[in-house]
Coordinates of C-alpha atoms in Angstrom, one line a residue:
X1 CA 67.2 96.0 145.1
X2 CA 66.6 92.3 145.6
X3 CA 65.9 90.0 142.9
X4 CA 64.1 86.7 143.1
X5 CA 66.5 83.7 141.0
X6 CA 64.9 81.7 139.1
X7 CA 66.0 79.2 136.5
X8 CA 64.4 77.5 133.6
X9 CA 65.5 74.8 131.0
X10 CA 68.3 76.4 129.0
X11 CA 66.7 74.8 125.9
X12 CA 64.1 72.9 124.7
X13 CA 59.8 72.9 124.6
X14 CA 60.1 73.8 128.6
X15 CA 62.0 76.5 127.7
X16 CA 60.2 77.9 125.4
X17 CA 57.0 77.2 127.5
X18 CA 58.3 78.2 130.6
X19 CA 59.6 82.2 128.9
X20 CA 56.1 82.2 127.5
X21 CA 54.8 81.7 131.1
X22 CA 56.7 85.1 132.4
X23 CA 55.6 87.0 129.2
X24 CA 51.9 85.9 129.9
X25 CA 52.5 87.4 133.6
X26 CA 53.7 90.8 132.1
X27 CA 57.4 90.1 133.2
X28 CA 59.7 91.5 129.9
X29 CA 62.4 89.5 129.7
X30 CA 65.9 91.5 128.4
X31 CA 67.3 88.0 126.8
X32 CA 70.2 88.7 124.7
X33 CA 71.0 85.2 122.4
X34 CA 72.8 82.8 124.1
X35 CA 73.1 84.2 127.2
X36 CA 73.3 82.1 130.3
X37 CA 71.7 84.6 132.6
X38 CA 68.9 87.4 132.1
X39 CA 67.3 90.1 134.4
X40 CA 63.3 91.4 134.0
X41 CA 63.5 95.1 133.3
X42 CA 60.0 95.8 135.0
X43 CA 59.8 92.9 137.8
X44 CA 62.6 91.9 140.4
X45 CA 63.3 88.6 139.0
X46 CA 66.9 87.3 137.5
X47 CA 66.5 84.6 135.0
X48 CA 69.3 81.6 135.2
X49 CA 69.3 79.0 132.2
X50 CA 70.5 76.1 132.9
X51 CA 70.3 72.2 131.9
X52 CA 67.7 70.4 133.3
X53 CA 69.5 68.1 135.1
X54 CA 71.3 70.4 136.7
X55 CA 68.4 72.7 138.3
X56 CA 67.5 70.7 141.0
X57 CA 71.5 71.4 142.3
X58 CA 70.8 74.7 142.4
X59 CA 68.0 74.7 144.2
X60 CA 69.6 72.7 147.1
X61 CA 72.6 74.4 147.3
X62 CA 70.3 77.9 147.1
X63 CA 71.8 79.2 144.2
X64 CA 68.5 79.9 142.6
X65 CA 65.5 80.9 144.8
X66 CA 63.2 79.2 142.8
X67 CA 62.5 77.2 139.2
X68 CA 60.3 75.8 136.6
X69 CA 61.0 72.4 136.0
X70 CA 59.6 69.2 135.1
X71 CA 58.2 67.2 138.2
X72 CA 59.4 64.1 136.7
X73 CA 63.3 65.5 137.5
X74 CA 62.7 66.9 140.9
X75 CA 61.3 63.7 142.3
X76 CA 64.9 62.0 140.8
X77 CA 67.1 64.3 141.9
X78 CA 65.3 67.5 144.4
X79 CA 64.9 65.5 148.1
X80 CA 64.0 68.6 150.0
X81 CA 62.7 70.7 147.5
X82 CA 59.2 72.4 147.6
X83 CA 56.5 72.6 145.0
X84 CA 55.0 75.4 145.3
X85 CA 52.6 75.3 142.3
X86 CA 51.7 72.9 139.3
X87 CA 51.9 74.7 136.0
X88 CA 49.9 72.3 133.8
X89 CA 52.5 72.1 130.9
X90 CA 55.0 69.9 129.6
X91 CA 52.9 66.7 130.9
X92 CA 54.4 63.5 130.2
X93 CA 55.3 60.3 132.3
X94 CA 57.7 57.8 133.6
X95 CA 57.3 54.6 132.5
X96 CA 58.8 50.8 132.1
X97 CA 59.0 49.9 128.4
X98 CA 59.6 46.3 127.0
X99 CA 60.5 45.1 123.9
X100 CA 57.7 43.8 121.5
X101 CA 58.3 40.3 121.7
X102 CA 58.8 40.2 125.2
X103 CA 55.9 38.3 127.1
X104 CA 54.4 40.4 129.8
X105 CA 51.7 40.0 132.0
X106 CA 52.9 41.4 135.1
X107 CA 55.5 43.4 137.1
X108 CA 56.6 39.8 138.2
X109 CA 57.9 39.2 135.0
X110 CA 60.9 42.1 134.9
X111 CA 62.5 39.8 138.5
X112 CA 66.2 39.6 137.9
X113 CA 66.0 41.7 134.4
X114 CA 67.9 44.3 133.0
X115 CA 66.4 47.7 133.4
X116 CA 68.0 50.2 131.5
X117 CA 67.1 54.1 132.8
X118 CA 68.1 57.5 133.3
X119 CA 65.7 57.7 136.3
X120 CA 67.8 55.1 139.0
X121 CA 66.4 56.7 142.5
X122 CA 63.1 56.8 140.7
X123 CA 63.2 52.7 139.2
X124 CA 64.7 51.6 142.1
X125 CA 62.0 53.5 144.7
X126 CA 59.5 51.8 142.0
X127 CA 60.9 48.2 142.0
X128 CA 61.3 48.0 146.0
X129 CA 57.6 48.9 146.7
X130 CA 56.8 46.4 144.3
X131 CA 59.0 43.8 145.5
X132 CA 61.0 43.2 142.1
X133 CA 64.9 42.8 141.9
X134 CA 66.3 44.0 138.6
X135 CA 69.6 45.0 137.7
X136 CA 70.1 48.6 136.6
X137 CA 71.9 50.3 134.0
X138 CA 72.2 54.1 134.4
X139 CA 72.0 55.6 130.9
X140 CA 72.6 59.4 130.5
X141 CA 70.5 59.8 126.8
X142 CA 68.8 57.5 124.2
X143 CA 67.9 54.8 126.5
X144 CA 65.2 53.1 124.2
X145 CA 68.1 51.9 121.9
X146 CA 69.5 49.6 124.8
X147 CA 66.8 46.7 124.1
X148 CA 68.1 46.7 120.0
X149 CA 71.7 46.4 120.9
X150 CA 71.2 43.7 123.9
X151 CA 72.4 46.3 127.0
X152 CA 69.0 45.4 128.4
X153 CA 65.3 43.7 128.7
X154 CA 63.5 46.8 129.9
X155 CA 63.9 50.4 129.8
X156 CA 62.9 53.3 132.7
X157 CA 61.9 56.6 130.5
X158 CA 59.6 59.3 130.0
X159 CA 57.3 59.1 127.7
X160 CA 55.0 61.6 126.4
X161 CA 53.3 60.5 122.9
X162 CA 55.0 57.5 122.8
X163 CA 56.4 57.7 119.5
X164 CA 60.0 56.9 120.3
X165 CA 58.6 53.8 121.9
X166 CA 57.0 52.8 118.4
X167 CA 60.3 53.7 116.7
X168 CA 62.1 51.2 118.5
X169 CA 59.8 48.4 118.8
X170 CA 59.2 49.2 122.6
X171 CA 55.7 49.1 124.6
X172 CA 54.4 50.6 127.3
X173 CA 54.0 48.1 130.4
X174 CA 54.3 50.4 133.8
X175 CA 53.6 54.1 134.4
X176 CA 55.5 54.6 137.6
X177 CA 54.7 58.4 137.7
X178 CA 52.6 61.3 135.9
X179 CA 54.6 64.2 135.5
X180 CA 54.5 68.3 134.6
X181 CA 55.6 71.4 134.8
X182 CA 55.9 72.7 138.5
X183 CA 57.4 75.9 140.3
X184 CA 59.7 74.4 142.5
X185 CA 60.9 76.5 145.4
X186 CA 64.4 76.4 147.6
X187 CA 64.3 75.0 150.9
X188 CA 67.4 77.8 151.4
X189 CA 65.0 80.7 150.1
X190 CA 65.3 84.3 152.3
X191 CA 61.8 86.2 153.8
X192 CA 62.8 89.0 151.0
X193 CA 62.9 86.9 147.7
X194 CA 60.1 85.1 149.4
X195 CA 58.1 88.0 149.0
X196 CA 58.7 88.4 145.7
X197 CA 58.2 84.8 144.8
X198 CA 54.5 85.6 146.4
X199 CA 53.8 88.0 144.2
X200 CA 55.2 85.8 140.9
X201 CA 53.1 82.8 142.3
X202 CA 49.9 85.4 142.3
X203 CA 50.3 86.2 138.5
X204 CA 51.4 82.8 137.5
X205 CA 48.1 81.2 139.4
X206 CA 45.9 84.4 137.6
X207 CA 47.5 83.0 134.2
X208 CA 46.4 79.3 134.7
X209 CA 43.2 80.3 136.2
X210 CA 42.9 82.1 132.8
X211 CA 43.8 79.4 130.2
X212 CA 41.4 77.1 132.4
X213 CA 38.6 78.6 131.6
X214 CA 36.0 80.4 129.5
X215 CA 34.1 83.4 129.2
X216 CA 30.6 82.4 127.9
X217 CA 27.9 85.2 126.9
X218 CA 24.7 84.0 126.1
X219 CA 20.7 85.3 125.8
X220 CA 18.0 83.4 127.6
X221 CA 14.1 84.1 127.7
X222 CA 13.4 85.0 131.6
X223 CA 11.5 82.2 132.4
X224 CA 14.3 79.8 131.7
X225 CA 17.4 82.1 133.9
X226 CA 16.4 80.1 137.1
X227 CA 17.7 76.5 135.3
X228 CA 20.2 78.0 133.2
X229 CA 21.7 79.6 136.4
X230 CA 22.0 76.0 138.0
X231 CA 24.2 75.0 135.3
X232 CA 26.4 78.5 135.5
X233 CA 27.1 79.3 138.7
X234 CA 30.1 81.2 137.7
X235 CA 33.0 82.6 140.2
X236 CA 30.3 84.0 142.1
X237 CA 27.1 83.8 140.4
X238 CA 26.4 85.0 136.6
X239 CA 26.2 88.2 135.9
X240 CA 22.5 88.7 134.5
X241 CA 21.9 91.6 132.2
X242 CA 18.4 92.7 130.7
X243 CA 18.1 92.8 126.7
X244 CA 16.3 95.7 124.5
X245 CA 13.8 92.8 123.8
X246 CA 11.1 92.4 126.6
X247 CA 11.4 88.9 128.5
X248 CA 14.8 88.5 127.5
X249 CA 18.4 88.6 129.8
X250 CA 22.1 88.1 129.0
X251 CA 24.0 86.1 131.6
X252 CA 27.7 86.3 131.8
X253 CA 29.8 83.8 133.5
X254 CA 32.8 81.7 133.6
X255 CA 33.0 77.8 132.7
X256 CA 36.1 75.7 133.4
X257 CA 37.8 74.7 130.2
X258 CA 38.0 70.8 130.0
X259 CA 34.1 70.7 131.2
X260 CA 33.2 73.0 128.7
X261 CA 31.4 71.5 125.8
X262 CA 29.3 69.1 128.6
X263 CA 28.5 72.9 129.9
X264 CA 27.4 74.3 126.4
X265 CA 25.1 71.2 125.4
X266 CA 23.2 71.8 129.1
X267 CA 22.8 75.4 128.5
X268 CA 21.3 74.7 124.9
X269 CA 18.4 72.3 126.8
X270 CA 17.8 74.8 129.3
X271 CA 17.1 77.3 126.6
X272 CA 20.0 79.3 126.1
X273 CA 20.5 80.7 122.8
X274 CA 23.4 83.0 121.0
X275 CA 25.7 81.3 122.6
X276 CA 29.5 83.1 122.8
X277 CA 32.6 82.2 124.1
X278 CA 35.7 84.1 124.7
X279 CA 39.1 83.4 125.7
X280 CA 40.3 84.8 129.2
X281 CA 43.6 86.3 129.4
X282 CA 44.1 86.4 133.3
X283 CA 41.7 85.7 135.9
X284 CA 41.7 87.0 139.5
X285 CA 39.5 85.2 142.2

């Protein structure tokens, strides 16, 4: 039987997000400790672990079928390679970092600099549309250490809180990109693991769809389900329910997650009372 390739971070918080992904999507991993390569046992998929860096590779060459991986590593090293969805996790950016005593007030100012990084097709795609020359040094790990020890003026990284900035005395001048999780997808992929990618990508979008959004439940006197309904048009529309009480309904419905407490003060003006929300596990539209 055919099985769709897919590889993830062999370690690391994508890693662990990424595995928790497939569970969420009912896909039982058999995942013996260390091992380098896993199958499902009750979905046609073959897991591959390998270093980040290295991912993008495999995709080209069609090694793997497909892959979660951070954006920010497929724009550096994937040209060719599809995204086929964005998986909302593991968000951080790419950024130009100075030292804190270095003067800045523009882009202008890192002409003829040093630019340590271990994004070079990424800085250097950067610096040309902005029209800056900068000499680059190509740093495999702990590139916020080359301002201290005088390798550099400026450094190329990712940054997500930007604590390891702090650490080393660094600030945050340039975001050159916004970055996350995607499923990227090989440009060498067959109509049969396809097919079963189709069907992964269906589960994985019901997931998200789920941990967007919220199930809210609330009661509402009759006269007041015309505005409340305005404010909760749900997948469809809400589903209205009558209540043992005479002149009182239920309404069911769905609200998207980062708009949700906007949502809940609206319904509370309209009239809506015994408010309840629920997590959703999955969510099919």
């Amino acid at each position: 039987m055919k099985k769709l390739k897919i590889a993830v971070q062999k370690s690391g918080r994508l890693h662990d997000e990424s595995l928790s992904l497939l569970k969420d999507c009912g896909i039982n991993i058999d995942n013996g400790r260390d091992q380098l390569k896993a199958s499902a046992t009750n979905f046609p998929l073959e897991i591959y672990y390998l270093r980040n860096g290295d991912i993008p590779q495999y995709l080209k060459d069609g090694v793997v079928d497909c892959a979660i991986i951070g954006e920010n590593i497929l724009i550096e090293k994937g040209e060719g390679t599809s995204i086929a969805d964005r998986l909302g996790f593991s968000k951080c950016r790419v950024s130009l970092a100075i030292p804190n005593s270095f003067k800045y007030e523009s882009i202008e100012d890192l002409n003829g600099k040093r630019i340590a990084t271990s994004y070079p097709e990424t800085l250097r795609d950067y610096l040309k549309q902005k029209g800056i020359e900068a000499e680059l040094h190509i740093i495999s790990g702990s590139v916020e250490i080359a301002p201290n020890i005088g390798l550099a003026d400026a450094i190329c990284d990712i940054v997500s809180s930007g604590s390891t900035l702090f650490k080393n005395n660094l600030k945050e001048v340039e975001v050159i990109l916004k970055s996350e999780a995607v499923l990227a997808v090989s440009p060498n992929i067959s109509d049969n693991e396809n097919i079963i990618l189709n069907k992964l990508r269906f589960r994985i979008q019901s997931v998200l769809q789920g941990r967007d959004s919220r199930y809210v439940l609330l009661n509402a006197p009759n006269d007041k389900i015309e505005d409340i309904i305005k404010i909760l048009p749900g997948m469809k529309s809400p589903t209205l329910l009558p209540l043992a009480e005479e002149g009182w309904s239920s309404l069911h419905s769905v609200v998207n997650k980062d708009t949700f407490w906007e949502v809940i003060d609206e319904l509370k003006l309209a009239g809506a009372e015994g408010i309840l929300v629920c997590p959703i596990e999955k969510m099919i539209v």
